[in-house]
Every structure is written in structure tokens, then in C-alpha cells.
């Protein structure tokens, strides 16, 4: 391992050394190096072992297309798989060869930090090579806002590796001018991951300390993504020391590294000669140029002095241990072996068209350059320029691999260890499409997405099938263009910031009281309030019994609340709900169901009539936004003539539900100017009054079957009312209860929860709520569908209760139900369990379920089929507790 | 990620909108008078046009207005956007 750093040259900063470790060895490079160039400079031949065959691999390229030098980074930030060609050398960098297909870091590994940025510009240029710099420069002359993104830390692209120094000098001059221009934003170390509709481009910027995901909306997008050199498969073409010719020239020019002492160049086109000049000029002994082209066909350039030209010859094999020592060539009368430690290969060039194709741009096969180039199609706002468009590519012989008897060491995709023989085998299985061959061989499915292998694979397939060149092109391109960490995609939307958390005005009390919360949509609701060392079962049991025997209090502020106001509000609600709301008297409350046009239940709630032209309707906690949207949709699109305004007031009101036989006593103790007696304040009525000195809207509605008052007050007063209710109710044994007890209490009464006991396939009749479907009032959403033959089927599933014969056998929610206890699969299921609890008052486990012809099966035994066997259950009417509703008046 | 031309707010990012399916499917005057086949055609059958199609959009996280737009379903290009009650500027599919 000797140093191969040239004494001078390159664009590294020799005054700023960088210390790093590779595979445990302390090494040194310079600022401006990549890990790949620093390893080459230190004479490290083997950078990685191949994932499946364990073959030693070196460095093939200088960019994200790298399929060989794949490493695992352990410091300063962890990266499980990364191409060494894209890792900027920093002090303290630690890496090692990737193990197999890679290994996950421990869960304790800190994620790479990411943040999202948003930008708008007139022109976005992707790629800062000669074409990209020129495009950005031209756009600035139109005084436009320009963004230029470049995946490498430097600008200039491949100009640095040109044989003549003019291209690099011109690029440097343009880059310098643009860097001083305030009207252009230049992002380096930034990869455009995908191009989407209407000029939307997502860019991953590898910035520090946090990486950035840019969402850019551009009026025009210019793709100047350049071209990528193709390797050529021959026997042992994956040996360390085999490198793309342009990469070899780039290591010389950019990094001041001689990637070998004695080189053979193997080429199909004149660009291989250009790279040979660069190598020769840096002191590399170029022994021979092996050119597959015979005679002078297409060839314009002479070999560098001292190099032998072998026209019409090919490289058949490499030898070494493991680094390249000799190249076997064939072509003349006899085969030859040429000693060399560098084999620079150019199989032609492929425009980098991934982004162009993602947004629908098409390709055409170009015979002269033997590659696919953009065909001019694609969105009007997109331009492809420079070598990405096929401009300035060297004409190339159409040459895809070196023929041989044994093709099993002709590597096509180095990251997948896939060879020409693997493609031939896939064709033998009958595959014809390159998309199928890709999925059979895995060629093009690794990190580089087939950047160096896709075009070769396609032409090997075309050739083997006897189809013309270009009959099938490369496989589909999809975002992301290069790997991006999930942590960067997540950005700051992690943990507590993943989704907004909504809490009620009483939340602080719940937290202080040790409530256990559950998420209901974005809301955080108390699930139960454990006392002492109670577990959930004990707490829920105690809370349920408090409501059934004394009194409980629940924070119901999360219920969706919509004010529906206007002279046509009654008619509008009649069209939305299955029952009539126009006939509701002022001061009255009515339960209602909302159906979709298909007649299926989508939400429920109550409507309170506050005035002739004013209703307050409630929705499920999770359905509030959808119900408001539904109201708006019908008002705006079908009935704009209706004079109705809908306003969400969910967060303006705080709702405290007081439920239980002693609820009236609590109300009296709170001091109210409303007469709470059953005669003065009947069930399903609403009154405005004052409670505990707070203006309140009081509704007598019950979700537990017990006497209950719902106290609605201004959100600002919610906590005060809650604390007052607890204080006033203390002598009466009041207990706060959470959503779990609420669920048990409502299920004992057979009240369904929309979204739990329904799933979008359930009609009001299926729920046993035909009584609130009012056909006489006129049309309403879903009415016609309820008369479709399917809705009238006799074998529909009905909501019923399910009582396990063993009263302790609580069924899992979701359990499937069959009519027989056993039988060979497939067993026909007649329904499933939707809700399941232990009932303290019934002193047994019970469930609700949707069962085929369920109401006709009441009293019969069916079977919940579980992994452990069948649990016999009796079908029952869903109202298990107080079916005569004697308790609701207290 | 479309740029949706809200006729009230101008071009805004797709994330602010809800898609509302095919436009100009008027709710029948008398659903009860329709046969099952006629009702099913209204409820379920859609043109699913390839090319220019008139669609409903809802600016849910903006002005909260419904509007109609003609969009090419192949190129995703918006050809026109217009308010509820207005006719499609160019015949939709």
C-alpha cells in the first residue's frame, strides 16, 4: 500500500489535512477529498466486498452511480450504506467496508437531523456542470430568480477531467460570477430527488448540522444532469483496479491521485482517448488502448505517445490478487497479456435522464452514440440541456459485453453481483421484458438504481432475443434519484411534533390527576382516572359503577359542534339527516344519523334547536371536520340557493357531562337558575341558564342511559365548571370517568359508535335505527339508496349483542363469528365482533357485533372462532341494560 | 404535487385541496322517481376520461370554496378553473 498522491495538482487543499479511519486504520487525506479519493491516495485497493459473492471491490466511479465502493459509516454520523465516492472527507470520519447487504445500526443510534425548507423560483437548474452553469447564467440575464442545485460540493461537473483545460477554466469563471450574484441561490451537496407536476422538485441538501429537504416550486426546470459512462462486462471486470476511464481522469485532475502506475484503456469511443491523455500527462504509463472499433471507423484521435493502439481488440479477462496485475486481450492472431495495475474502461455514455423520465419525458435510441437520449417530449416547463440531452456525446460503437463461453464472471450490476449469465438465465426462464429481467436478476435495484448497469442489461436482452438495438430501453425511473434518510424526510415531524395534539380546556386537570390518555383523532382524551394502584380494569369498573349508582362527570368537550344558522337551516338539516329536524321545537334536542349518498351511516350526533333559524349540531369527536365539509359541499355545489351558514364551534365550547342517578343533585348543589325537575326539564330538552355563576347551555341528553345533563360553557370557563362540579358532587360520591367507562356504559345500552360498530357498509336499518329514518319528510341524502335491492337484502348484517355462554369469556374485538363451532376451512363467517367489554352491572363479559340476519337469530347460539377454538355466544337484543329506559329521568 | 388554480385564491399547492371527483353530475330532482339502474348510474358510474376532464375541487385549507376545473388527466395540466354555477370554458370530457 503505497501512496499514489501526485506531488502536485488537483483541487484538494494540501494545507488542510484531514484524519480519518477506514476499517480500523488511521489514514490521512485533504480537504476537498472524498473518502474514495483519499482511499485511492493511500493505496487502499479493496474498499468493499460484494454483498452476495464476497468478491473484493475497489472504486469504479466518482459519483452517486458508484456500484462497488460501498461502505458503512460509523462516525461522525451513522450511515448504513453509502458510496465512498459521495462521502466528503472530514476530520474524524470513520468507515468500514459494508458487511454483506449491510446491517442495521442499534436502535439507540441518533437519527440524522433533518429539516424541511420551501422555496419558489422562476428557474431551477439541476446540475452545475458546463451546461448547468450556462443555463443558470442565461436565466439570470433574463433577471429571473434562479436556483442552481449541484450534488457535489464543487461546481463545474466533468469539465475538470477534460483533456483540454479550457472547459474547466470557462466553468470556473461562470461559477465565480454566479457565486457573487445575489439573484441566484446555489445549493451544493444537494441532490434533486424527484421532479413532479407543475415544476415541483424535491431536493436533498446534505447540510450541517441538519440536512435539508427542499420543496421547490419552479416556473421552469432545466435538467443539466450530464451523462454517465458505461462499463463493459468481461471476465472479472469487477476487480479492484478496473475503473471507468472518465473516473480515472477525474481522480487525477480533481484529487491529484494517480489511480495506477501502468494503465490499459479499453474503449468503444473517443472519450477513452481523452481520458488516456489525462492519465499520460499525469505520469501514468499508458501501455495500450484497446479499442473495439476496427480500423479507423469513427475514430478521430491518436493514442498518447508511447501507448500501443489495438484496434478491433477486446479485453477478455483480468488477473490480479486481488488488485489488477495484468489484462488479457484478444483480437489479433494470438491473445496477449499486458501487465497493468489500472484498466480504464469506457463503454460509451448514457445521458442521466432519470428526472426527465419521472415526469413523463420520453426517450429515443440514438444510433451514433449508442444510447437513449431525451426525445423532446415532456412537460412544457421542463428543458433538458447539455450532455443530459445527448449533446456533445462521443460517437460510440454499439458494444455491450465481451462475448465468451462463460459469462458468469461478466458483472453487470456489481451491487447485486449479477452477471450477463444471470440475464441469459432469466431469458431462459421465458422473461422478455427488461422490467421482468430486472426483477428476476435484481439488476438495477440497488442504491445506484442501475446507473451503470441498466442500459447494458437492456441491450444484452435485446441482443439475445435477436431484437434491434434500442428495442427496449432502460427500466422505469422513480424517485428518489439517490438514497435519502427517512429522518430527513420526517424532518421535524417527529415525536410530539408528528401531528398536532388537541387538548381540551380541562386537560391540565386531567394531567394533574394522573389520567391515562388515549388519542381520538388528534384529540387526547382521558381514558380512565386510576386511583392508588388501580389497573385499567379496576378503574373502569369503579367509574362505571359510580355512574350507574351515584354520579360521574366526563369531559365531553371534544365532541364536534357546528352551528347551522339561517332561514333555510331547518330545510337543509332535513336533507342531511335521516330524520326530520325542521319539526324539532325550539328548546328541543333530537338524535340524528348522517348517511352517505350510498345510504351507509357516516356520522351521528344530536341537533339542538336554539331558535327557529339556529341549530347546534354535534358530531363524533373524529368526524367533526368531515361533517362540516359535507355540509359545505352540499350547500355550495347543489343547493347554493339555501340561506344557511355553518360555523365550527367545537373549540368555543367546553362540555361537561354529569351522569348518574344523582346528577340532578349535583346540578342543584352547583346552584342553577334552571329548574332541573323532570317535569320542568324533560329528557331531550335544552335550556340556557347559569350554573355555578357561569352562563351555560344545559342539555338533557344521555349516552349512558342514566339521568344526565350536558353543561356547555365558554371554553374559558370549562375548567372552572369542571372543578365546581367535582366540589359540589363530592358529598354525592361524584367520580370523573373517561372514555373507556363511557364505552362500556353506552355499549350496555346498545348505542353504536360510528366508526367502531360501523364500517361504511352499515345502514340505519342494519343498526336497528329504522325508527329514525323519516321517509315522510321528503328527500334526504342516502334515502334513495336505502331502497336499492342490496340495502333491502334479508341477509344483511344487524347490530346485536353477543353474550358468551361463559360470562368471563371476553371476546377480542374483530373476532369472526360463524354459525358452527367447527368445520374444515374455509369456514363461512356470518359476522364479527365490533365492541367487547366487561360489564360491572351485568356482571359478565358482553359484546356488540354485526351478524348476518342477527335480529332473526336472537336467542340462538353462534360461535366466535378464535385461535384457541370456538367460543359459544348467545345472540341478544343490543339493549342489555334498562331496556325500558326507566333510569333516564333519575 | 399539482399547482391547483383556485378561482378565488390563485394557484396554490395541491396539499391545500381536496379532490371531489367528476364535475357536472347534478343531484337528481327526484331520486325516488329513478329506477334502480338510473340511480346506480348516478351513484357509481363515472366517465374516467383520459384527457381533458371536468373535476370538482375543494380548497379545504384555504378559502374553503368548492369550484370546478378542467384538467388533462394524462399531462395533469390544468386547462381552466371556474366557479360553481359557471359553465366549463372548454367542453369537458
PDB file of N, CA, C and O in Angstrom, chain A residues 196-198 200 217 597-598 625-626 628-630 632-634 636-640 775 779-785 787-789, chain B residues 1-3 12-14 18 25-28 31-36 39-40 42-44 56 58 60 64-66 75-76 84:
ATOM      1  N   UNK A 196     -41.731  16.585 -10.081  1.00  0.00           N
ATOM      2  CA  UNK A 196     -43.150  16.269 -10.052  1.00  0.00           C
ATOM      3  C   UNK A 196     -43.925  17.313 -10.862  1.00  0.00           C
ATOM      4  O   UNK A 196     -43.329  18.193 -11.468  1.00  0.00           O
ATOM      5  N   UNK A 197     -45.255  17.206 -10.803  1.00  0.00           N
ATOM      6  CA  UNK A 197     -46.093  18.071 -11.623  1.00  0.00           C
ATOM      7  C   UNK A 197     -45.843  19.547 -11.356  1.00  0.00           C
ATOM      8  O   UNK A 197     -45.505  19.952 -10.237  1.00  0.00           O
ATOM      9  N   UNK A 198     -46.070  20.335 -12.394  1.00  0.00           N
ATOM     10  CA  UNK A 198     -46.068  21.799 -12.295  1.00  0.00           C
ATOM     11  C   UNK A 198     -44.789  22.347 -11.676  1.00  0.00           C
ATOM     12  O   UNK A 198     -44.821  23.224 -10.815  1.00  0.00           O
ATOM     13  N   UNK A 200     -42.545  21.125  -9.628  1.00  0.00           N
ATOM     14  CA  UNK A 200     -42.238  20.853  -8.228  1.00  0.00           C
ATOM     15  C   UNK A 200     -41.060  19.884  -8.149  1.00  0.00           C
ATOM     16  O   UNK A 200     -41.085  18.818  -8.746  1.00  0.00           O
ATOM     17  N   UNK A 217     -40.799  25.026  -5.861  1.00  0.00           N
ATOM     18  CA  UNK A 217     -41.753  25.186  -6.959  1.00  0.00           C
ATOM     19  C   UNK A 217     -41.112  26.158  -7.938  1.00  0.00           C
ATOM     20  O   UNK A 217     -40.838  27.312  -7.581  1.00  0.00           O
ATOM     21  N   UNK A 597     -74.397   9.206   0.222  1.00  0.00           N
ATOM     22  CA  UNK A 597     -75.335   9.011  -0.886  1.00  0.00           C
ATOM     23  C   UNK A 597     -75.657   7.534  -1.067  1.00  0.00           C
ATOM     24  O   UNK A 597     -76.696   7.168  -1.594  1.00  0.00           O
ATOM     25  N   UNK A 598     -74.732   6.676  -0.636  1.00  0.00           N
ATOM     26  CA  UNK A 598     -74.944   5.232  -0.790  1.00  0.00           C
ATOM     27  C   UNK A 598     -75.805   4.652   0.331  1.00  0.00           C
ATOM     28  O   UNK A 598     -75.995   3.449   0.396  1.00  0.00           O
ATOM     29  N   UNK A 625     -64.640  17.526  11.405  1.00  0.00           N
ATOM     30  CA  UNK A 625     -64.197  18.234  10.203  1.00  0.00           C
ATOM     31  C   UNK A 625     -64.893  17.675   8.967  1.00  0.00           C
ATOM     32  O   UNK A 625     -65.302  18.422   8.073  1.00  0.00           O
ATOM     33  N   UNK A 626     -65.064  16.352   8.926  1.00  0.00           N
ATOM     34  CA  UNK A 626     -65.679  15.723   7.760  1.00  0.00           C
ATOM     35  C   UNK A 626     -67.152  16.113   7.642  1.00  0.00           C
ATOM     36  O   UNK A 626     -67.665  16.300   6.538  1.00  0.00           O
ATOM     37  N   UNK A 628     -68.541  18.947   8.773  1.00  0.00           N
ATOM     38  CA  UNK A 628     -68.599  20.342   8.316  1.00  0.00           C
ATOM     39  C   UNK A 628     -68.312  20.410   6.805  1.00  0.00           C
ATOM     40  O   UNK A 628     -68.992  21.110   6.050  1.00  0.00           O
ATOM     41  N   UNK A 629     -67.313  19.647   6.359  1.00  0.00           N
ATOM     42  CA  UNK A 629     -67.002  19.608   4.928  1.00  0.00           C
ATOM     43  C   UNK A 629     -68.204  19.121   4.119  1.00  0.00           C
ATOM     44  O   UNK A 629     -68.505  19.627   3.044  1.00  0.00           O
ATOM     45  N   UNK A 630     -68.883  18.117   4.658  1.00  0.00           N
ATOM     46  CA  UNK A 630     -70.040  17.546   3.965  1.00  0.00           C
ATOM     47  C   UNK A 630     -71.147  18.597   3.843  1.00  0.00           C
ATOM     48  O   UNK A 630     -71.743  18.768   2.778  1.00  0.00           O
ATOM     49  N   UNK A 632     -70.793  21.853   3.883  1.00  0.00           N
ATOM     50  CA  UNK A 632     -70.341  22.887   2.945  1.00  0.00           C
ATOM     51  C   UNK A 632     -70.465  22.406   1.502  1.00  0.00           C
ATOM     52  O   UNK A 632     -70.836  23.159   0.603  1.00  0.00           O
ATOM     53  N   UNK A 633     -70.118  21.150   1.292  1.00  0.00           N
ATOM     54  CA  UNK A 633     -70.146  20.613  -0.071  1.00  0.00           C
ATOM     55  C   UNK A 633     -71.549  20.698  -0.657  1.00  0.00           C
ATOM     56  O   UNK A 633     -71.736  21.187  -1.769  1.00  0.00           O
ATOM     57  N   UNK A 634     -72.533  20.251   0.111  1.00  0.00           N
ATOM     58  CA  UNK A 634     -73.900  20.261  -0.426  1.00  0.00           C
ATOM     59  C   UNK A 634     -74.425  21.680  -0.574  1.00  0.00           C
ATOM     60  O   UNK A 634     -75.098  22.004  -1.550  1.00  0.00           O
ATOM     61  N   UNK A 636     -72.705  24.388  -1.143  1.00  0.00           N
ATOM     62  CA  UNK A 636     -72.044  25.142  -2.209  1.00  0.00           C
ATOM     63  C   UNK A 636     -72.299  24.569  -3.589  1.00  0.00           C
ATOM     64  O   UNK A 636     -72.398  25.313  -4.562  1.00  0.00           O
ATOM     65  N   UNK A 637     -72.359  23.229  -3.679  1.00  0.00           N
ATOM     66  CA  UNK A 637     -72.376  22.641  -5.016  1.00  0.00           C
ATOM     67  C   UNK A 637     -73.773  22.309  -5.520  1.00  0.00           C
ATOM     68  O   UNK A 637     -74.012  22.326  -6.723  1.00  0.00           O
ATOM     69  N   UNK A 638     -74.703  21.986  -4.618  1.00  0.00           N
ATOM     70  CA  UNK A 638     -76.024  21.567  -5.086  1.00  0.00           C
ATOM     71  C   UNK A 638     -77.135  22.540  -4.714  1.00  0.00           C
ATOM     72  O   UNK A 638     -78.085  22.700  -5.456  1.00  0.00           O
ATOM     73  N   UNK A 639     -77.000  23.151  -3.541  1.00  0.00           N
ATOM     74  CA  UNK A 639     -78.096  23.992  -3.060  1.00  0.00           C
ATOM     75  C   UNK A 639     -77.603  25.386  -2.691  1.00  0.00           C
ATOM     76  O   UNK A 639     -77.844  25.866  -1.572  1.00  0.00           O
ATOM     77  N   UNK A 640     -76.941  26.080  -3.630  1.00  0.00           N
ATOM     78  CA  UNK A 640     -76.440  27.417  -3.289  1.00  0.00           C
ATOM     79  C   UNK A 640     -77.578  28.383  -2.963  1.00  0.00           C
ATOM     80  O   UNK A 640     -77.338  29.424  -2.347  1.00  0.00           O
ATOM     81  N   UNK A 775     -89.156   8.764   6.147  1.00  0.00           N
ATOM     82  CA  UNK A 775     -89.390   8.794   4.700  1.00  0.00           C
ATOM     83  C   UNK A 775     -90.438   9.835   4.349  1.00  0.00           C
ATOM     84  O   UNK A 775     -90.515  10.287   3.212  1.00  0.00           O
ATOM     85  N   UNK A 779     -87.000  14.128   0.599  1.00  0.00           N
ATOM     86  CA  UNK A 779     -85.718  13.508   0.255  1.00  0.00           C
ATOM     87  C   UNK A 779     -84.645  13.862   1.283  1.00  0.00           C
ATOM     88  O   UNK A 779     -84.658  14.943   1.874  1.00  0.00           O
ATOM     89  N   UNK A 780     -83.735  12.945   1.508  1.00  0.00           N
ATOM     90  CA  UNK A 780     -82.531  13.228   2.302  1.00  0.00           C
ATOM     91  C   UNK A 780     -81.394  12.398   1.725  1.00  0.00           C
ATOM     92  O   UNK A 780     -81.628  11.428   0.979  1.00  0.00           O
ATOM     93  N   UNK A 781     -80.167  12.806   2.064  1.00  0.00           N
ATOM     94  CA  UNK A 781     -79.005  12.137   1.487  1.00  0.00           C
ATOM     95  C   UNK A 781     -79.002  10.666   1.908  1.00  0.00           C
ATOM     96  O   UNK A 781     -78.983  10.359   3.094  1.00  0.00           O
ATOM     97  N   UNK A 782     -79.001   9.808   0.933  1.00  0.00           N
ATOM     98  CA  UNK A 782     -78.965   8.376   1.198  1.00  0.00           C
ATOM     99  C   UNK A 782     -80.320   7.701   1.087  1.00  0.00           C
ATOM    100  O   UNK A 782     -80.400   6.480   1.036  1.00  0.00           O
ATOM    101  N   UNK A 783     -81.371   8.502   1.027  1.00  0.00           N
ATOM    102  CA  UNK A 783     -82.707   7.899   1.078  1.00  0.00           C
ATOM    103  C   UNK A 783     -82.928   6.928  -0.083  1.00  0.00           C
ATOM    104  O   UNK A 783     -83.387   5.802   0.120  1.00  0.00           O
ATOM    105  N   UNK A 784     -82.593   7.381  -1.299  1.00  0.00           N
ATOM    106  CA  UNK A 784     -82.873   6.520  -2.453  1.00  0.00           C
ATOM    107  C   UNK A 784     -82.079   5.220  -2.355  1.00  0.00           C
ATOM    108  O   UNK A 784     -82.568   4.147  -2.731  1.00  0.00           O
ATOM    109  N   UNK A 785     -80.870   5.323  -1.821  1.00  0.00           N
ATOM    110  CA  UNK A 785     -80.033   4.116  -1.765  1.00  0.00           C
ATOM    111  C   UNK A 785     -80.565   3.092  -0.770  1.00  0.00           C
ATOM    112  O   UNK A 785     -80.302   1.899  -0.904  1.00  0.00           O
ATOM    113  N   UNK A 787     -83.344   2.098  -0.613  1.00  0.00           N
ATOM    114  CA  UNK A 787     -84.316   1.235  -1.297  1.00  0.00           C
ATOM    115  C   UNK A 787     -83.684   0.440  -2.432  1.00  0.00           C
ATOM    116  O   UNK A 787     -84.381  -0.189  -3.207  1.00  0.00           O
ATOM    117  N   UNK A 788     -82.355   0.515  -2.531  1.00  0.00           N
ATOM    118  CA  UNK A 788     -81.710  -0.350  -3.517  1.00  0.00           C
ATOM    119  C   UNK A 788     -81.875  -1.795  -3.070  1.00  0.00           C
ATOM    120  O   UNK A 788     -81.956  -2.074  -1.867  1.00  0.00           O
ATOM    121  N   UNK A 789     -81.904  -2.722  -4.014  1.00  0.00           N
ATOM    122  CA  UNK A 789     -82.110  -4.139  -3.635  1.00  0.00           C
ATOM    123  C   UNK A 789     -81.086  -4.602  -2.605  1.00  0.00           C
ATOM    124  O   UNK A 789     -81.413  -5.362  -1.700  1.00  0.00           O
TER     125      UNK A 789
ATOM    126  N   UNK B   1     -47.521  16.536  -7.268  1.00  0.00           N
ATOM    127  CA  UNK B   1     -47.836  17.719  -6.458  1.00  0.00           C
ATOM    128  C   UNK B   1     -48.298  18.828  -7.392  1.00  0.00           C
ATOM    129  O   UNK B   1     -47.503  19.612  -7.890  1.00  0.00           O
ATOM    130  N   UNK B   2     -49.604  18.832  -7.618  1.00  0.00           N
ATOM    131  CA  UNK B   2     -50.179  19.765  -8.586  1.00  0.00           C
ATOM    132  C   UNK B   2     -50.140  21.193  -8.055  1.00  0.00           C
ATOM    133  O   UNK B   2     -50.013  21.423  -6.851  1.00  0.00           O
ATOM    134  N   UNK B   3     -50.246  22.122  -8.978  1.00  0.00           N
ATOM    135  CA  UNK B   3     -50.467  23.522  -8.627  1.00  0.00           C
ATOM    136  C   UNK B   3     -51.904  23.793  -9.071  1.00  0.00           C
ATOM    137  O   UNK B   3     -52.195  23.810 -10.267  1.00  0.00           O
ATOM    138  N   UNK B  12     -52.348  27.457  -5.966  1.00  0.00           N
ATOM    139  CA  UNK B  12     -51.920  27.026  -4.630  1.00  0.00           C
ATOM    140  C   UNK B  12     -51.527  25.548  -4.710  1.00  0.00           C
ATOM    141  O   UNK B  12     -51.980  24.811  -5.575  1.00  0.00           O
ATOM    142  N   UNK B  13     -50.723  25.114  -3.742  1.00  0.00           N
ATOM    143  CA  UNK B  13     -50.218  23.735  -3.750  1.00  0.00           C
ATOM    144  C   UNK B  13     -51.352  22.746  -3.491  1.00  0.00           C
ATOM    145  O   UNK B  13     -52.284  23.004  -2.730  1.00  0.00           O
ATOM    146  N   UNK B  14     -51.229  21.606  -4.115  1.00  0.00           N
ATOM    147  CA  UNK B  14     -52.253  20.566  -4.061  1.00  0.00           C
ATOM    148  C   UNK B  14     -52.612  20.163  -2.630  1.00  0.00           C
ATOM    149  O   UNK B  14     -53.752  19.800  -2.344  1.00  0.00           O
ATOM    150  N   UNK B  18     -58.907  19.345  -1.513  1.00  0.00           N
ATOM    151  CA  UNK B  18     -59.485  18.003  -1.544  1.00  0.00           C
ATOM    152  C   UNK B  18     -60.076  17.802  -2.922  1.00  0.00           C
ATOM    153  O   UNK B  18     -60.727  18.702  -3.466  1.00  0.00           O
ATOM    154  N   UNK B  25     -72.184  16.501 -12.340  1.00  0.00           N
ATOM    155  CA  UNK B  25     -73.126  15.402 -12.124  1.00  0.00           C
ATOM    156  C   UNK B  25     -74.172  15.959 -11.170  1.00  0.00           C
ATOM    157  O   UNK B  25     -73.972  15.963  -9.966  1.00  0.00           O
ATOM    158  N   UNK B  26     -75.267  16.488 -11.698  1.00  0.00           N
ATOM    159  CA  UNK B  26     -76.239  17.150 -10.833  1.00  0.00           C
ATOM    160  C   UNK B  26     -77.055  16.127 -10.060  1.00  0.00           C
ATOM    161  O   UNK B  26     -77.486  15.115 -10.606  1.00  0.00           O
ATOM    162  N   UNK B  27     -77.276  16.441  -8.804  1.00  0.00           N
ATOM    163  CA  UNK B  27     -78.118  15.593  -7.974  1.00  0.00           C
ATOM    164  C   UNK B  27     -79.512  15.578  -8.590  1.00  0.00           C
ATOM    165  O   UNK B  27     -80.068  16.642  -8.917  1.00  0.00           O
ATOM    166  N   UNK B  28     -80.095  14.406  -8.779  1.00  0.00           N
ATOM    167  CA  UNK B  28     -81.389  14.338  -9.486  1.00  0.00           C
ATOM    168  C   UNK B  28     -82.485  15.100  -8.739  1.00  0.00           C
ATOM    169  O   UNK B  28     -82.492  15.159  -7.508  1.00  0.00           O
ATOM    170  N   UNK B  31     -84.920  11.768  -6.850  1.00  0.00           N
ATOM    171  CA  UNK B  31     -84.233  10.459  -6.782  1.00  0.00           C
ATOM    172  C   UNK B  31     -85.212   9.297  -6.655  1.00  0.00           C
ATOM    173  O   UNK B  31     -84.962   8.219  -7.199  1.00  0.00           O
ATOM    174  N   UNK B  32     -86.325   9.539  -5.937  1.00  0.00           N
ATOM    175  CA  UNK B  32     -87.260   8.422  -5.715  1.00  0.00           C
ATOM    176  C   UNK B  32     -87.919   7.986  -7.017  1.00  0.00           C
ATOM    177  O   UNK B  32     -88.393   6.860  -7.137  1.00  0.00           O
ATOM    178  N   UNK B  33     -87.937   8.893  -8.005  1.00  0.00           N
ATOM    179  CA  UNK B  33     -88.572   8.551  -9.275  1.00  0.00           C
ATOM    180  C   UNK B  33     -87.665   7.777 -10.215  1.00  0.00           C
ATOM    181  O   UNK B  33     -88.104   7.349 -11.284  1.00  0.00           O
ATOM    182  N   UNK B  34     -86.423   7.597  -9.812  1.00  0.00           N
ATOM    183  CA  UNK B  34     -85.475   6.905 -10.692  1.00  0.00           C
ATOM    184  C   UNK B  34     -85.565   5.399 -10.495  1.00  0.00           C
ATOM    185  O   UNK B  34     -85.836   4.915  -9.390  1.00  0.00           O
ATOM    186  N   UNK B  35     -85.309   4.673 -11.566  1.00  0.00           N
ATOM    187  CA  UNK B  35     -85.197   3.223 -11.420  1.00  0.00           C
ATOM    188  C   UNK B  35     -83.884   2.901 -10.708  1.00  0.00           C
ATOM    189  O   UNK B  35     -83.001   3.746 -10.586  1.00  0.00           O
ATOM    190  N   UNK B  36     -83.773   1.660 -10.260  1.00  0.00           N
ATOM    191  CA  UNK B  36     -82.522   1.243  -9.607  1.00  0.00           C
ATOM    192  C   UNK B  36     -81.338   1.449 -10.540  1.00  0.00           C
ATOM    193  O   UNK B  36     -80.259   1.877 -10.118  1.00  0.00           O
ATOM    194  N   UNK B  39     -80.538   5.206 -10.800  1.00  0.00           N
ATOM    195  CA  UNK B  39     -79.906   5.681  -9.572  1.00  0.00           C
ATOM    196  C   UNK B  39     -78.470   5.157  -9.459  1.00  0.00           C
ATOM    197  O   UNK B  39     -77.538   5.886  -9.112  1.00  0.00           O
ATOM    198  N   UNK B  40     -78.274   3.880  -9.803  1.00  0.00           N
ATOM    199  CA  UNK B  40     -76.929   3.305  -9.741  1.00  0.00           C
ATOM    200  C   UNK B  40     -76.008   4.023 -10.717  1.00  0.00           C
ATOM    201  O   UNK B  40     -74.834   4.269 -10.412  1.00  0.00           O
ATOM    202  N   UNK B  42     -76.169   7.162 -11.594  1.00  0.00           N
ATOM    203  CA  UNK B  42     -75.801   8.433 -10.977  1.00  0.00           C
ATOM    204  C   UNK B  42     -74.797   8.222  -9.840  1.00  0.00           C
ATOM    205  O   UNK B  42     -73.830   8.960  -9.682  1.00  0.00           O
ATOM    206  N   UNK B  43     -75.038   7.178  -9.066  1.00  0.00           N
ATOM    207  CA  UNK B  43     -74.254   6.978  -7.847  1.00  0.00           C
ATOM    208  C   UNK B  43     -72.857   6.442  -8.145  1.00  0.00           C
ATOM    209  O   UNK B  43     -71.884   6.882  -7.538  1.00  0.00           O
ATOM    210  N   UNK B  44     -72.739   5.531  -9.074  1.00  0.00           N
ATOM    211  CA  UNK B  44     -71.488   4.783  -9.216  1.00  0.00           C
ATOM    212  C   UNK B  44     -70.730   5.030 -10.514  1.00  0.00           C
ATOM    213  O   UNK B  44     -69.523   4.872 -10.559  1.00  0.00           O
ATOM    214  N   UNK B  56     -64.335  18.383  -9.760  1.00  0.00           N
ATOM    215  CA  UNK B  56     -64.639  19.247  -8.619  1.00  0.00           C
ATOM    216  C   UNK B  56     -63.419  19.293  -7.700  1.00  0.00           C
ATOM    217  O   UNK B  56     -62.756  18.284  -7.481  1.00  0.00           O
ATOM    218  N   UNK B  58     -62.031  21.234  -3.854  1.00  0.00           N
ATOM    219  CA  UNK B  58     -62.431  21.953  -2.634  1.00  0.00           C
ATOM    220  C   UNK B  58     -61.165  22.524  -1.996  1.00  0.00           C
ATOM    221  O   UNK B  58     -60.235  21.771  -1.681  1.00  0.00           O
ATOM    222  N   UNK B  60     -59.875  23.169   0.745  1.00  0.00           N
ATOM    223  CA  UNK B  60     -60.202  22.856   2.144  1.00  0.00           C
ATOM    224  C   UNK B  60     -59.357  23.647   3.130  1.00  0.00           C
ATOM    225  O   UNK B  60     -59.848  24.090   4.161  1.00  0.00           O
ATOM    226  N   UNK B  64     -61.930  27.568   1.443  1.00  0.00           N
ATOM    227  CA  UNK B  64     -62.993  26.600   1.720  1.00  0.00           C
ATOM    228  C   UNK B  64     -64.151  26.706   0.725  1.00  0.00           C
ATOM    229  O   UNK B  64     -65.306  26.512   1.068  1.00  0.00           O
ATOM    230  N   UNK B  65     -63.792  27.013  -0.508  1.00  0.00           N
ATOM    231  CA  UNK B  65     -64.811  27.045  -1.557  1.00  0.00           C
ATOM    232  C   UNK B  65     -64.639  25.837  -2.478  1.00  0.00           C
ATOM    233  O   UNK B  65     -63.518  25.453  -2.806  1.00  0.00           O
ATOM    234  N   UNK B  66     -65.776  25.324  -2.908  1.00  0.00           N
ATOM    235  CA  UNK B  66     -65.777  24.330  -3.980  1.00  0.00           C
ATOM    236  C   UNK B  66     -65.721  25.069  -5.310  1.00  0.00           C
ATOM    237  O   UNK B  66     -66.290  26.144  -5.464  1.00  0.00           O
ATOM    238  N   UNK B  75     -51.582  14.620 -18.805  1.00  0.00           N
ATOM    239  CA  UNK B  75     -50.455  15.518 -18.539  1.00  0.00           C
ATOM    240  C   UNK B  75     -50.573  16.191 -17.174  1.00  0.00           C
ATOM    241  O   UNK B  75     -49.621  16.814 -16.715  1.00  0.00           O
ATOM    242  N   UNK B  76     -51.733  16.072 -16.524  1.00  0.00           N
ATOM    243  CA  UNK B  76     -52.028  16.716 -15.237  1.00  0.00           C
ATOM    244  C   UNK B  76     -52.061  18.240 -15.356  1.00  0.00           C
ATOM    245  O   UNK B  76     -52.023  18.939 -14.348  1.00  0.00           O
ATOM    246  N   UNK B  84     -68.472  27.560  -9.139  1.00  0.00           N
ATOM    247  CA  UNK B  84     -69.686  26.748  -9.155  1.00  0.00           C
ATOM    248  C   UNK B  84     -70.791  27.543  -9.850  1.00  0.00           C
ATOM    249  O   UNK B  84     -70.972  28.736  -9.588  1.00  0.00           O
TER     250      UNK B  84
END
